[in-house]
Amino acid sequence: MRIAVGCDQNAYDLKMIIINHLNKIGIDFTDFGCHKGENVLYPDVAHTVAKEIADGKYDRGILLCGTGIGMAITANKVPGIRAATCHDVFSAERARKSNDAQIITMGAQIIGSELAKMLIDAWLASEFQGGRSKPKVDLINEIDAVYHQK
């Protein structure tokens, strides 16, 4: 599994903690910034990561900002992407199991580093279950296609 990771300056410290955690658990990832001392606009980072996933270059993504909300809103503008803001373990699991979310977003000003690592672990360990959720995700994809036809 290949993971794309990105943040804005508000979440740089949390991103570094998560990167260290990914290294520790043996997950292959690429850091798309921001980098130390760099000020960025979170939509630029979210768009880059979401596009990489939509293009099939990465399997999943982790996006971090102050709340996680702006990253999710931006990532969800990319056709085919389902990004979910999660601040508890149950939501992180359900984002994958029920919604097939390829991207998890979190807020560095909302949660601490230990909880963030727990969310990453739960999200990475979860897979889409299909079942009753499959028709819902299929419908999300149909709606997405209506508004993103090229």
N, CA, C and O atoms as a DFTB+ gen file, in Angstrom:
600 C
 N C O
     1  1       0.853      -1.177       0.000
     2  2       0.000       0.000       0.000
     3  2       0.898       1.240       0.000
     4  3       1.828       1.346       0.799
     5  1       0.604       2.170      -0.904
     6  2       1.348       3.431      -0.992
     7  2       0.445       4.560      -0.515
     8  3      -0.704       4.677      -0.941
     9  1       0.980       5.388       0.373
    10  2       0.224       6.471       1.000
    11  2       0.830       7.813       0.598
    12  3       2.049       7.980       0.616
    13  1      -0.020       8.762       0.238
    14  2       0.389      10.141       0.000
    15  2       0.018      10.950       1.241
    16  3      -1.111      10.864       1.726
    17  1       0.959      11.730       1.751
    18  2       0.757      12.499       2.975
    19  2       0.965      13.977       2.673
    20  3       1.891      14.346       1.950
    21  1       0.092      14.830       3.235
    22  2       0.260      16.264       3.055
    23  2      -0.340      17.042       4.201
    24  3      -1.220      16.556       4.912
    25  1       0.152      18.269       4.372
    26  2      -0.353      19.130       5.441
    27  2      -0.131      20.598       5.082
    28  3       0.569      20.925       4.124
    29  1      -0.743      21.465       5.876
    30  2      -0.391      22.874       5.821
    31  2       0.484      23.168       7.040
    32  3       0.774      22.266       7.826
    33  1       0.905      24.419       7.201
    34  2       1.820      24.770       8.279
    35  2       1.199      24.572       9.661
    36  3       1.928      24.380      10.635
    37  1      -0.119      24.615       9.767
    38  2      -0.780      24.399      11.051
    39  2      -0.616      22.971      11.555
    40  3      -0.735      22.719      12.754
    41  1      -0.349      22.053      10.666
    42  2      -0.283      20.637      11.037
    43  2       1.089      20.019      10.781
    44  3       1.228      18.796      10.810
    45  1       2.086      20.832      10.536
    46  2       3.424      20.302      10.228
    47  2       3.929      19.367      11.327
    48  3       4.403      18.270      11.031
    49  1       3.835      19.782      12.577
    50  2       4.355      18.950      13.676
    51  2       3.621      17.610      13.751
    52  3       4.246      16.569      13.954
    53  1       2.298      17.633      13.587
    54  2       1.532      16.384      13.604
    55  2       1.910      15.516      12.414
    56  3       2.015      14.297      12.545
    57  1       2.115      16.131      11.254
    58  2       2.525      15.349      10.080
    59  2       3.833      14.627      10.349
    60  3       3.975      13.462       9.976
    61  1       4.774      15.273      10.973
    62  2       6.065      14.643      11.253
    63  2       5.902      13.467      12.221
    64  3       6.584      12.452      12.081
    65  1       5.012      13.600      13.189
    66  2       4.727      12.493      14.112
    67  2       4.108      11.326      13.349
    68  3       4.471      10.172      13.573
    69  1       3.179      11.625      12.453
    70  2       2.529      10.570      11.659
    71  2       3.524       9.917      10.705
    72  3       3.494       8.699      10.529
    73  1       4.393      10.694      10.095
    74  2       5.416      10.137       9.209
    75  2       6.325       9.183       9.986
    76  3       6.647       8.098       9.502
    77  1       6.733       9.586      11.179
    78  2       7.553       8.698      12.014
    79  2       6.796       7.417      12.345
    80  3       7.379       6.333      12.362
    81  1       5.503       7.542      12.605
    82  2       4.670       6.380      12.896
    83  2       4.564       5.468      11.664
    84  3       4.674       4.248      11.787
    85  1       4.353       6.049      10.496
    86  2       4.279       5.245       9.267
    87  2       5.586       4.502       9.030
    88  3       5.577       3.335       8.640
    89  1       6.705       5.173       9.264
    90  2       8.009       4.506       9.135
    91  2       8.116       3.335      10.111
    92  3       8.576       2.252       9.748
    93  1       7.690       3.560      11.339
    94  2       7.785       2.538      12.388
    95  2       6.956       1.298      12.042
    96  3       7.370       0.174      12.327
    97  1       5.779       1.505      11.423
    98  2       4.915       0.362      11.110
    99  2       5.136      -0.169       9.686
   100  3       4.435      -1.076       9.238
   101  1       6.108       0.404       8.993
   102  2       6.512      -0.127       7.690
   103  2       5.598       0.211       6.527
   104  3       5.461      -0.582       5.596
   105  1       4.973       1.375       6.568
   106  2       4.087       1.802       5.479
   107  2       4.858       2.684       4.504
   108  3       5.529       3.631       4.912
   109  1       4.760       2.370       3.221
   110  2       5.399       3.147       2.157
   111  2       4.593       4.427       1.929
   112  3       3.381       4.366       1.724
   113  1       5.256       5.582       1.965
   114  2       4.555       6.853       1.796
   115  2       5.443       7.861       1.080
   116  3       6.659       7.695       0.991
   117  1       4.807       8.903       0.576
   118  2       5.501      10.064       0.025
   119  2       4.951      11.294       0.718
   120  3       3.741      11.435       0.891
   121  1       5.842      12.177       1.111
   122  2       5.485      13.428       1.783
   123  2       5.352      14.526       0.731
   124  3       6.327      14.895       0.077
   125  1       4.127      15.046       0.575
   126  2       3.868      16.108      -0.394
   127  2       3.898      17.495       0.241
   128  3       3.399      18.456      -0.344
   129  1       4.480      17.603       1.432
   130  2       4.576      18.895       2.094
   131  2       3.375      19.153       2.977
   132  3       2.460      18.335       3.065
   133  1       3.392      20.273       3.613
   134  2       4.398      21.316       3.534
   135  2       5.642      20.888       4.306
   136  3       5.643      19.908       5.051
   137  1       6.682      21.656       4.095
   138  2       7.948      21.359       4.745
   139  2       8.235      22.434       5.791
   140  3       7.606      23.492       5.793
   141  1       9.175      22.157       6.666
   142  2       9.465      23.034       7.806
   143  2       9.634      24.491       7.375
   144  3      10.417      24.802       6.478
   145  1       8.895      25.358       8.022
   146  2       8.994      26.793       7.770
   147  2       8.276      27.281       6.525
   148  3       8.318      28.470       6.209
   149  1       7.624      26.385       5.825
   150  2       6.949      26.727       4.574
   151  2       5.490      27.075       4.844
   152  3       4.798      26.350       5.559
   153  1       5.031      28.165       4.284
   154  2       3.614      28.526       4.350
   155  2       2.971      28.145       3.025
   156  3       3.446      28.520       1.953
   157  1       1.888      27.395       3.120
   158  2       1.179      26.953       1.922
   159  2      -0.313      27.209       2.092
   160  3      -0.796      27.439       3.200
   161  1      -1.017      27.164       0.999
   162  2      -2.473      27.189       1.035
   163  2      -2.935      25.739       0.998
   164  3      -2.619      25.009       0.058
   165  1      -3.683      25.317       2.018
   166  2      -4.050      23.903       2.107
   167  2      -4.750      23.363       0.866
   168  3      -4.587      22.180       0.569
   169  1      -5.533      24.170       0.111
   170  2      -6.145      23.589      -1.092
   171  2      -5.111      23.084      -2.109
   172  3      -5.364      22.111      -2.820
   173  1      -3.952      23.742      -2.174
   174  2      -2.914      23.280      -3.104
   175  2      -2.418      21.889      -2.720
   176  3      -2.261      21.024      -3.582
   177  1      -2.172      21.672      -1.427
   178  2      -1.682      20.371      -0.959
   179  2      -2.767      19.310      -1.128
   180  3      -2.493      18.215      -1.620
   181  1      -3.993      19.629      -0.723
   182  2      -5.095      18.665      -0.820
   183  2      -5.339      18.256      -2.269
   184  3      -5.546      17.078      -2.559
   185  1      -5.315      19.218      -3.166
   186  2      -5.540      18.926      -4.575
   187  2      -4.451      18.010      -5.123
   188  3      -4.744      17.047      -5.832
   189  1      -3.208      18.308      -4.800
   190  2      -2.093      17.488      -5.275
   191  2      -2.230      16.045      -4.805
   192  3      -2.125      15.117      -5.607
   193  1      -2.464      15.853      -3.506
   194  2      -2.581      14.500      -2.951
   195  2      -3.783      13.774      -3.559
   196  3      -3.663      12.619      -3.968
   197  1      -4.931      14.435      -3.620
   198  2      -6.139      13.801      -4.160
   199  2      -5.948      13.416      -5.622
   200  3      -6.392      12.345      -6.036
   201  1      -5.307      14.254      -6.399
   202  2      -5.062      13.954      -7.820
   203  2      -4.139      12.750      -7.964
   204  3      -4.367      11.903      -8.828
   205  1      -3.118      12.659      -7.147
   206  2      -2.210      11.514      -7.187
   207  2      -2.967      10.208      -6.924
   208  3      -2.698       9.187      -7.557
   209  1      -3.913      10.253      -5.986
   210  2      -4.704       9.061      -5.672
   211  2      -5.689       8.765      -6.803
   212  3      -5.830       7.618      -7.226
   213  1      -6.360       9.789      -7.282
   214  2      -7.317       9.601      -8.386
   215  2      -6.630       9.045      -9.633
   216  3      -7.230       8.281     -10.389
   217  1      -5.372       9.431      -9.843
   218  2      -4.615       8.950     -10.999
   219  2      -4.019       7.560     -10.775
   220  3      -3.362       7.021     -11.665
   221  1      -4.241       6.975      -9.592
   222  2      -3.775       5.629      -9.313
   223  2      -2.318       5.515      -8.894
   224  3      -1.785       4.409      -8.815
   225  1      -1.668       6.635      -8.625
   226  2      -0.259       6.599      -8.225
   227  2      -0.093       6.216      -6.753
   228  3       0.955       5.714      -6.345
   229  1      -1.135       6.458      -5.967
   230  2      -1.142       6.108      -4.547
   231  2      -2.473       5.453      -4.226
   232  3      -3.481       5.710      -4.885
   233  1      -2.465       4.600      -3.201
   234  2      -3.678       3.888      -2.804
   235  2      -4.552       4.713      -1.869
   236  3      -5.778       4.698      -1.976
   237  1      -3.917       5.425      -0.961
   238  2      -4.641       6.212       0.037
   239  2      -3.861       7.469       0.379
   240  3      -2.694       7.616       0.015
   241  1      -4.537       8.383       1.095
   242  2      -3.892       9.626       1.480
   243  2      -4.248      10.050       2.890
   244  3      -5.312       9.717       3.413
   245  1      -3.337      10.790       3.489
   246  2      -3.533      11.391       4.803
   247  2      -3.296      12.881       4.635
   248  3      -2.217      13.301       4.217
   249  1      -4.310      13.682       4.965
   250  2      -4.213      15.134       4.856
   251  2      -4.496      15.764       6.212
   252  3      -5.425      15.368       6.917
   253  1      -3.679      16.752       6.564
   254  2      -3.772      17.390       7.866
   255  2      -3.751      18.906       7.728
   256  3      -2.967      19.467       6.963
   257  1      -4.623      19.549       8.477
   258  2      -4.593      21.004       8.593
   259  2      -5.077      21.331      10.001
   260  3      -5.045      20.467      10.877
   261  1      -5.523      22.559      10.233
   262  2      -5.978      22.923      11.570
   263  2      -7.154      22.096      12.052
   264  3      -7.163      21.619      13.187
   265  1      -8.152      21.925      11.184
   266  2      -9.353      21.165      11.556
   267  2      -9.539      19.891      10.743
   268  3     -10.266      18.993      11.167
   269  1      -8.902      19.797       9.599
   270  2      -9.109      18.676       8.680
   271  2     -10.245      18.927       7.709
   272  3     -10.368      18.234       6.699
   273  1     -11.064      19.901       8.004
   274  2     -12.265      20.151       7.196
   275  2     -11.925      20.711       5.821
   276  3     -12.427      20.216       4.811
   277  1     -11.089      21.722       5.769
   278  2     -10.731      22.328       4.482
   279  2     -10.044      21.340       3.554
   280  3     -10.279      21.344       2.345
   281  1      -9.203      20.502       4.121
   282  2      -8.530      19.477       3.309
   283  2      -9.564      18.526       2.709
   284  3      -9.478      18.182       1.530
   285  1     -10.544      18.099       3.514
   286  2     -11.576      17.180       3.014
   287  2     -12.420      17.839       1.932
   288  3     -12.694      17.230       0.898
   289  1     -12.827      19.070       2.165
   290  2     -13.644      19.770       1.174
   291  2     -12.902      19.850      -0.157
   292  3     -13.476      19.574      -1.211
   293  1     -11.630      20.226      -0.106
   294  2     -10.847      20.362      -1.333
   295  2     -10.628      19.012      -2.012
   296  3     -10.837      18.881      -3.218
   297  1     -10.210      18.013      -1.244
   298  2      -9.934      16.690      -1.828
   299  2     -11.176      16.124      -2.494
   300  3     -11.083      15.481      -3.539
   301  1     -12.336      16.358      -1.898
   302  2     -13.586      15.829      -2.451
   303  2     -14.007      16.511      -3.751
   304  3     -14.965      16.072      -4.388
   305  1     -13.325      17.556      -4.149
   306  2     -13.599      18.197      -5.440
   307  2     -12.976      17.409      -6.589
   308  3     -13.378      17.581      -7.740
   309  1     -12.010      16.556      -6.298
   310  2     -11.339      15.768      -7.335
   311  2     -12.222      14.562      -7.667
   312  3     -12.580      13.799      -6.770
   313  1     -12.576      14.382      -8.939
   314  2     -13.453      13.269      -9.319
   315  2     -12.944      11.922      -8.808
   316  3     -11.767      11.586      -8.936
   317  1     -13.865      11.170      -8.229
   318  2     -13.548       9.830      -7.762
   319  2     -12.995       9.749      -6.350
   320  3     -12.793       8.654      -5.824
   321  1     -12.753      10.882      -5.739
   322  2     -12.164      10.892      -4.397
   323  2     -13.253      10.972      -3.337
   324  3     -14.234      11.705      -3.462
   325  1     -13.034      10.178      -2.278
   326  2     -13.874      10.239      -1.086
   327  2     -12.951      10.467       0.096
   328  3     -12.226       9.566       0.519
   329  1     -12.985      11.687       0.626
   330  2     -12.157      12.065       1.772
   331  2     -13.062      12.284       2.975
   332  3     -14.129      12.887       2.861
   333  1     -12.627      11.787       4.130
   334  2     -13.432      11.888       5.347
   335  2     -12.607      12.493       6.481
   336  3     -11.486      12.062       6.751
   337  1     -13.176      13.489       7.130
   338  2     -12.559      14.056       8.327
   339  2     -12.919      13.168       9.507
   340  3     -14.095      12.912       9.763
   341  1     -11.908      12.700      10.221
   342  2     -12.125      11.775      11.341
   343  2     -11.380      12.260      12.577
   344  3     -10.203      12.615      12.518
   345  1     -12.090      12.265      13.688
   346  2     -11.468      12.636      14.957
   347  2     -11.750      11.612      16.041
   348  3     -11.530      11.879      17.222
   349  1     -12.240      10.431      15.644
   350  2     -12.433       9.325      16.577
   351  2     -12.242       8.017      15.810
   352  3     -12.390       7.978      14.589
   353  1     -11.914       6.953      16.532
   354  2     -11.589       5.674      15.919
   355  2     -12.766       5.091      15.146
   356  3     -12.585       4.563      14.049
   357  1     -13.964       5.180      15.705
   358  2     -15.129       4.623      15.020
   359  2     -15.314       5.262      13.644
   360  3     -15.547       4.555      12.664
   361  1     -15.214       6.582      13.561
   362  2     -15.358       7.272      12.277
   363  2     -14.253       6.875      11.297
   364  3     -14.508       6.728      10.102
   365  1     -13.037       6.702      11.793
   366  2     -11.928       6.302      10.920
   367  2     -12.188       4.920      10.325
   368  3     -11.969       4.695       9.135
   369  1     -12.652       4.005      11.158
   370  2     -12.980       2.660      10.648
   371  2     -14.132       2.718       9.657
   372  3     -14.062       2.108       8.590
   373  1     -15.181       3.439       9.994
   374  2     -16.367       3.504       9.129
   375  2     -16.066       4.231       7.825
   376  3     -16.659       3.918       6.792
   377  1     -15.160       5.189       7.859
   378  2     -14.788       5.893       6.630
   379  2     -14.314       4.905       5.574
   380  3     -14.610       5.066       4.390
   381  1     -13.583       3.891       5.998
   382  2     -13.117       2.852       5.071
   383  2     -14.173       1.783       4.859
   384  3     -14.521       1.473       3.719
   385  1     -14.690       1.211       5.951
   386  2     -15.578       0.055       5.857
   387  2     -16.891       0.372       5.154
   388  3     -17.378      -0.435       4.362
   389  1     -17.467       1.533       5.432
   390  2     -18.776       1.878       4.867
   391  2     -18.700       2.818       3.674
   392  3     -19.527       2.735       2.766
   393  1     -17.711       3.714       3.667
   394  2     -17.672       4.753       2.646
   395  2     -16.529       4.614       1.653
   396  3     -16.441       5.389       0.700
   397  1     -15.653       3.640       1.862
   398  2     -14.527       3.405       0.965
   399  2     -13.698       4.675       0.758
   400  3     -13.232       4.947      -0.348
   401  1     -13.517       5.450       1.835
   402  2     -12.747       6.696       1.758
   403  2     -11.279       6.382       1.513
   404  3     -10.661       5.617       2.253
   405  1     -10.735       6.981       0.470
   406  2      -9.322       6.791       0.167
   407  2      -8.448       7.759       0.948
   408  3      -7.246       7.539       1.092
   409  1      -9.053       8.835       1.456
   410  2      -8.293       9.859       2.171
   411  2      -8.915      10.086       3.540
   412  3     -10.132      10.214       3.676
   413  1      -8.054      10.133       4.551
   414  2      -8.473      10.542       5.884
   415  2      -7.885      11.927       6.131
   416  3      -6.723      12.185       5.818
   417  1      -8.697      12.809       6.692
   418  2      -8.201      14.130       7.076
   419  2      -8.405      14.291       8.576
   420  3      -9.360      13.775       9.157
   421  1      -7.478      15.020       9.179
   422  2      -7.538      15.254      10.620
   423  2      -7.087      16.670      10.918
   424  3      -6.368      17.291      10.135
   425  1      -7.521      17.166      12.063
   426  2      -7.171      18.507      12.490
   427  2      -6.165      18.516      13.613
   428  3      -6.422      17.982      14.692
   429  1      -5.021      19.119      13.364
   430  2      -3.963      19.203      14.371
   431  2      -4.369      20.070      15.558
   432  3      -3.813      19.933      16.648
   433  1      -5.336      20.961      15.351
   434  2      -5.808      21.801      16.450
   435  2      -6.982      21.153      17.181
   436  3      -7.527      21.727      18.123
   437  1      -7.367      19.960      16.744
   438  2      -8.517      19.253      17.318
   439  2      -8.081      18.044      18.134
   440  3      -8.603      17.804      19.223
   441  1      -7.122      17.279      17.606
   442  2      -6.729      16.025      18.269
   443  2      -5.234      16.021      18.572
   444  3      -4.461      16.775      17.982
   445  1      -4.853      15.168      19.493
   446  2      -3.451      15.002      19.848
   447  2      -2.781      13.922      19.015
   448  3      -3.430      13.212      18.247
   449  1      -1.490      13.815      19.181
   450  2      -0.701      12.909      18.354
   451  2      -1.003      11.432      18.624
   452  3      -1.009      10.632      17.689
   453  1      -1.251      11.058      19.868
   454  2      -1.534       9.651      20.152
   455  2      -2.860       9.216      19.532
   456  3      -2.961       8.123      18.976
   457  1      -3.867      10.070      19.631
   458  2      -5.142       9.762      18.993
   459  2      -4.970       9.706      17.477
   460  3      -5.530       8.824      16.826
   461  1      -4.209      10.629      16.913
   462  2      -3.976      10.624      15.459
   463  2      -3.363       9.301      15.013
   464  3      -3.773       8.748      13.992
   465  1      -2.400       8.793      15.749
   466  2      -1.793       7.501      15.396
   467  2      -2.815       6.370      15.504
   468  3      -2.820       5.463      14.671
   469  1      -3.669       6.414      16.508
   470  2      -4.715       5.393      16.643
   471  2      -5.665       5.436      15.451
   472  3      -6.077       4.393      14.942
   473  1      -6.013       6.648      15.006
   474  2      -6.916       6.793      13.861
   475  2      -6.270       6.247      12.596
   476  3      -6.914       5.552      11.810
   477  1      -5.001       6.563      12.404
   478  2      -4.281       6.061      11.230
   479  2      -4.254       4.535      11.246
   480  3      -4.511       3.895      10.226
   481  1      -3.946       3.958      12.396
   482  2      -3.898       2.495      12.502
   483  2      -5.253       1.864      12.188
   484  3      -5.328       0.884      11.446
   485  1      -6.316       2.424      12.750
   486  2      -7.662       1.878      12.512
   487  2      -8.045       2.021      11.048
   488  3      -8.603       1.094      10.461
   489  1      -7.756       3.159      10.458
   490  2      -8.102       3.438       9.062
   491  2      -7.317       2.525       8.111
   492  3      -7.877       1.983       7.158
   493  1      -6.015       2.360       8.381
   494  2      -5.192       1.498       7.526
   495  2      -5.595       0.030       7.639
   496  3      -5.478      -0.721       6.671
   497  1      -6.064      -0.377       8.803
   498  2      -6.451      -1.774       9.016
   499  2      -7.831      -2.100       8.450
   500  3      -8.202      -3.270       8.358
   501  1      -8.580      -1.091       8.076
   502  2      -9.956      -1.289       7.606
   503  2     -10.015      -1.328       6.085
   504  3      -9.262      -0.639       5.396
   505  1     -10.920      -2.144       5.583
   506  2     -11.166      -2.239       4.143
   507  2     -12.656      -2.089       3.883
   508  3     -13.481      -2.360       4.756
   509  1     -12.986      -1.661       2.692
   510  2     -14.372      -1.501       2.301
   511  2     -15.076      -2.851       2.385
   512  3     -14.586      -3.846       1.851
   513  1     -16.229      -2.883       3.056
   514  2     -16.946      -4.130       3.260
   515  2     -18.023      -4.403       2.219
   516  3     -18.557      -5.511       2.149
   517  1     -18.344      -3.398       1.410
   518  2     -19.402      -3.622       0.427
   519  2     -20.731      -3.829       1.121
   520  3     -21.148      -3.001       1.930
   521  1     -21.402      -4.931       0.810
   522  2     -22.679      -5.236       1.457
   523  2     -23.690      -4.120       1.294
   524  3     -23.875      -3.596       0.195
   525  1     -24.342      -3.759       2.383
   526  2     -25.358      -2.693       2.353
   527  2     -24.778      -1.346       1.954
   528  3     -25.507      -0.470       1.489
   529  1     -23.470      -1.172       2.131
   530  2     -22.840       0.110       1.801
   531  2     -22.530       0.251       0.312
   532  3     -22.411       1.367      -0.193
   533  1     -22.397      -0.871      -0.393
   534  2     -22.010      -0.798      -1.803
   535  2     -22.972       0.028      -2.654
   536  3     -22.506       0.860      -3.433
   537  1     -24.297      -0.157      -2.546
   538  2     -25.188       0.673      -3.361
   539  2     -25.062       2.165      -3.038
   540  3     -25.243       3.010      -3.915
   541  1     -24.757       2.478      -1.798
   542  2     -24.594       3.883      -1.408
   543  2     -23.335       4.480      -2.023
   544  3     -23.361       5.595      -2.544
   545  1     -22.237       3.739      -1.961
   546  2     -20.990       4.224      -2.560
   547  2     -21.139       4.288      -4.080
   548  3     -20.639       5.219      -4.711
   549  1     -21.825       3.304      -4.673
   550  2     -22.084       3.347      -6.116
   551  2     -22.870       4.602      -6.491
   552  3     -22.587       5.233      -7.510
   553  1     -23.849       4.960      -5.674
   554  2     -24.644       6.158      -5.944
   555  2     -23.794       7.425      -5.783
   556  3     -23.926       8.363      -6.569
   557  1     -22.935       7.454      -4.781
   558  2     -22.007       8.584      -4.629
   559  2     -21.175       8.731      -5.898
   560  3     -20.987       9.839      -6.399
   561  1     -20.680       7.612      -6.414
   562  2     -19.866       7.643      -7.630
   563  2     -20.677       8.113      -8.837
   564  3     -20.153       8.837      -9.684
   565  1     -21.947       7.713      -8.927
   566  2     -22.811       8.171     -10.027
   567  2     -23.033       9.682      -9.939
   568  3     -22.963      10.379     -10.951
   569  1     -23.294      10.177      -8.757
   570  2     -23.484      11.625      -8.573
   571  2     -22.199      12.363      -8.935
   572  3     -22.235      13.393      -9.608
   573  1     -21.084      11.840      -8.492
   574  2     -19.779      12.427      -8.802
   575  2     -19.583      12.524     -10.311
   576  3     -19.145      13.553     -10.825
   577  1     -19.910      11.450     -11.010
   578  2     -19.711      11.417     -12.464
   579  2     -20.579      12.448     -13.190
   580  3     -20.158      13.011     -14.200
   581  1     -21.786      12.696     -12.681
   582  2     -22.669      13.690     -13.307
   583  2     -22.028      15.069     -13.312
   584  3     -22.125      15.800     -14.297
   585  1     -21.376      15.423     -12.217
   586  2     -20.831      16.767     -12.083
   587  2     -19.386      16.878     -12.533
   588  3     -18.839      17.979     -12.584
   589  1     -18.755      15.754     -12.862
   590  2     -17.361      15.793     -13.265
   591  2     -17.132      15.190     -14.639
   592  3     -16.036      14.708     -14.927
   593  1     -18.144      15.209     -15.490
   594  2     -17.954      14.691     -16.831
   595  2     -16.999      15.589     -17.578
   596  3     -17.053      16.815     -17.483
   597  1     -16.126      14.946     -18.321
   598  2     -15.095      15.739     -19.060
   599  2     -15.512      15.931     -20.492
   600  3     -14.791      16.561     -21.266
